[in-house]
CSV table of C-alpha atoms in Angstrom, one decimal:
chain,number,residue,atom,x,y,z
A,1,TRP,CA,147.5,-69.2,102.5
A,2,THR,CA,151.2,-69.7,102.8
A,3,LYS,CA,152.1,-67.2,104.8
A,4,SER,CA,149.1,-68.3,107.2
A,5,TYR,CA,149.6,-71.6,107.0
A,6,ASN,CA,152.6,-73.6,107.2
A,7,PHE,CA,151.6,-76.2,104.2
A,8,SER,CA,148.3,-75.0,101.8
A,9,VAL,CA,147.6,-77.4,99.3
A,10,GLY,CA,145.8,-76.2,96.5
A,11,LEU,CA,143.3,-78.8,94.7
A,12,ILE,CA,142.6,-78.0,90.8
A,13,HIS,CA,139.8,-79.6,88.6
A,14,THR,CA,138.7,-77.5,86.3
A,15,ASN,CA,140.3,-76.3,83.4
A,16,TYR,CA,139.4,-72.6,82.8
A,17,PHE,CA,142.3,-72.0,79.9
A,18,GLU,CA,140.3,-74.4,78.3
A,19,TYR,CA,136.9,-72.7,79.0
A,20,ALA,CA,138.0,-69.4,77.8
A,21,THR,CA,139.8,-71.2,74.4
A,22,GLN,CA,136.5,-71.9,73.4
A,23,HIS,CA,134.9,-68.4,74.1
A,24,TYR,CA,134.5,-66.2,71.2
A,25,SER,CA,137.0,-63.6,73.2
A,26,GLY,CA,139.5,-66.6,73.9
A,27,LEU,CA,142.6,-65.1,71.6
A,28,TRP,CA,143.2,-62.4,75.0
A,29,THR,CA,141.2,-64.2,77.8
A,30,ALA,CA,143.1,-67.4,77.6
A,31,PRO,CA,146.1,-66.4,78.1
A,32,ALA,CA,145.4,-63.8,80.5
A,33,ILE,CA,143.2,-66.4,82.5
A,34,ARG,CA,146.6,-69.0,82.5
A,35,LEU,CA,149.1,-66.4,83.7
A,36,MET,CA,146.7,-65.5,86.7
A,37,SER,CA,145.8,-69.1,87.2
A,38,SER,CA,149.7,-70.1,87.3
A,39,ALA,CA,150.5,-67.0,89.7
A,40,MET,CA,147.6,-67.3,92.1
A,41,VAL,CA,148.8,-71.0,92.3
A,42,ARG,CA,152.4,-69.6,92.4
A,43,ALA,CA,151.1,-67.1,95.7
A,44,TYR,CA,148.9,-69.1,97.5
A,45,CYS,CA,150.1,-72.8,97.3
A,46,HIS,CA,153.0,-75.2,98.3
A,47,LYS,CA,151.7,-77.9,96.6
A,48,VAL,CA,148.8,-78.7,93.9
A,49,ILE,CA,147.1,-81.5,93.3
A,50,LYS,CA,145.8,-81.8,89.6
A,51,LEU,CA,142.9,-84.3,88.9
A,52,SER,CA,143.8,-84.7,85.3
A,53,ASP,CA,147.2,-83.9,83.2
A,54,VAL,CA,144.2,-82.4,81.0
A,55,LEU,CA,144.9,-79.5,83.2
A,56,GLN,CA,147.1,-76.8,82.3
A,57,PRO,CA,150.3,-76.6,84.0
A,58,PHE,CA,150.6,-74.0,87.1
A,59,ALA,CA,154.1,-74.8,89.1
A,60,PRO,CA,155.4,-77.8,88.2
A,61,GLU,CA,158.0,-78.0,90.3
A,62,ARG,CA,154.8,-78.2,93.4
A,63,GLU,CA,152.3,-80.2,91.3
A,64,ILE,CA,151.3,-84.0,90.8
A,65,THR,CA,148.6,-85.3,89.3
A,66,ARG,CA,146.1,-87.8,91.4
A,67,ASN,CA,142.7,-88.7,91.3
A,68,VAL,CA,141.5,-87.9,95.0
A,69,HIS,CA,138.1,-88.5,94.9
A,70,GLY,CA,138.6,-92.2,94.1
A,71,VAL,CA,136.4,-94.6,92.2
A,72,ARG,CA,134.0,-97.1,94.8
A,73,LYS,CA,135.7,-100.9,94.8
A,74,GLU,CA,132.2,-102.2,93.4
A,75,PHE,CA,132.4,-100.2,90.3
A,76,ILE,CA,136.4,-101.5,90.0
A,77,GLN,CA,135.2,-105.1,90.9
A,78,THR,CA,132.2,-105.5,88.4
A,79,GLY,CA,135.1,-104.3,85.7
A,80,ARG,CA,136.8,-106.9,86.7
A,81,VAL,CA,134.5,-109.4,86.3
A,82,ASP,CA,133.2,-107.5,83.1
A,83,TRP,CA,136.7,-107.5,81.5
A,84,LYS,CA,137.2,-111.5,82.6
A,85,ASN,CA,133.9,-112.5,80.9
A,86,GLU,CA,135.1,-110.7,77.6
A,87,SER,CA,138.4,-111.5,77.3
A,88,SER,CA,137.4,-115.1,77.9
A,89,SER,CA,135.3,-114.4,74.8
A,90,GLY,CA,137.6,-112.4,72.7
A,91,ASP,CA,135.4,-109.3,72.3
A,92,ASN,CA,135.5,-106.0,72.8
A,93,VAL,CA,139.1,-105.8,74.9
A,94,GLY,CA,140.8,-102.7,75.1
A,95,GLU,CA,137.9,-100.9,74.4
A,96,ILE,CA,138.3,-97.3,74.9
A,97,TYR,CA,135.6,-95.1,77.2
A,98,PHE,CA,134.9,-91.5,78.1
A,99,ILE,CA,133.5,-90.8,81.5
A,100,GLY,CA,132.3,-87.0,81.9
A,101,LYS,CA,130.4,-83.9,81.2
A,102,LEU,CA,130.3,-83.3,77.6
A,103,LEU,CA,132.6,-80.7,76.8
A,104,TRP,CA,135.1,-80.0,74.2
A,105,ALA,CA,137.1,-78.2,77.5
A,106,LYS,CA,137.2,-81.7,78.9
A,107,GLY,CA,139.2,-83.0,76.8
A,108,LEU,CA,136.7,-84.9,74.3
A,109,ASN,CA,138.8,-83.4,71.1
A,110,ILE,CA,141.9,-84.9,72.5
A,111,LEU,CA,140.2,-88.4,72.3
A,112,LEU,CA,138.5,-87.6,69.0
A,113,ASP,CA,142.4,-86.2,67.8
A,114,TYR,CA,143.6,-89.9,68.9
A,115,GLU,CA,140.9,-91.5,67.2
A,116,ASP,CA,141.7,-89.8,63.8
A,117,TYR,CA,145.2,-90.8,64.0
A,118,TYR,CA,144.5,-94.6,65.1
A,119,LYS,CA,142.3,-94.6,61.3
A,120,GLN,CA,145.2,-92.9,59.6
A,121,MET,CA,147.6,-95.4,60.7
A,122,THR,CA,145.5,-98.5,60.8
A,123,GLY,CA,142.4,-97.9,58.9
A,124,SER,CA,140.0,-98.1,61.3
A,125,TYR,CA,138.7,-95.9,63.8
A,126,PHE,CA,138.7,-97.8,68.0
A,127,ALA,CA,135.6,-98.4,69.3
A,128,VAL,CA,134.8,-95.6,72.6
A,129,ASP,CA,131.7,-95.7,74.7
A,130,ILE,CA,131.1,-92.2,75.9
A,131,TYR,CA,128.9,-91.9,78.5
A,132,GLY,CA,127.7,-88.3,79.8
A,133,THR,CA,125.6,-85.7,78.8
A,134,GLY,CA,126.2,-81.5,78.2
A,135,PRO,CA,125.8,-78.9,76.1
A,136,ASP,CA,128.3,-80.3,73.0
A,137,GLN,CA,126.7,-83.7,73.0
A,138,GLU,CA,125.6,-82.6,69.5
């Protein structure tokens, strides 16, 4: 693509490396997938847009992280109204939420690691609202 076009942008949204680590053959396949993914990005992309920093680094000098799909204004406005209502009552200020397909590979395990660390430091867990379904739901 870099030879056919003046500027080629890669949009990366799936963490195949992390999926591979969850598989029984991940010890061998995950490093290979990581290497091949980086090689493909370097060979075919002038610039890379990652949807999340949970994704592996591919070509750090070429990549940025952006939420390119956006959030509808109605969602933001609803959140602002809810936040104002809750913050005035003093309840639920600073709660955390996870929205996504419930797969460990989506980073849910990282959130739970932070939850454990927070408990070690404070003696209690922080509130987390989880929205979504998926194979790792149970």
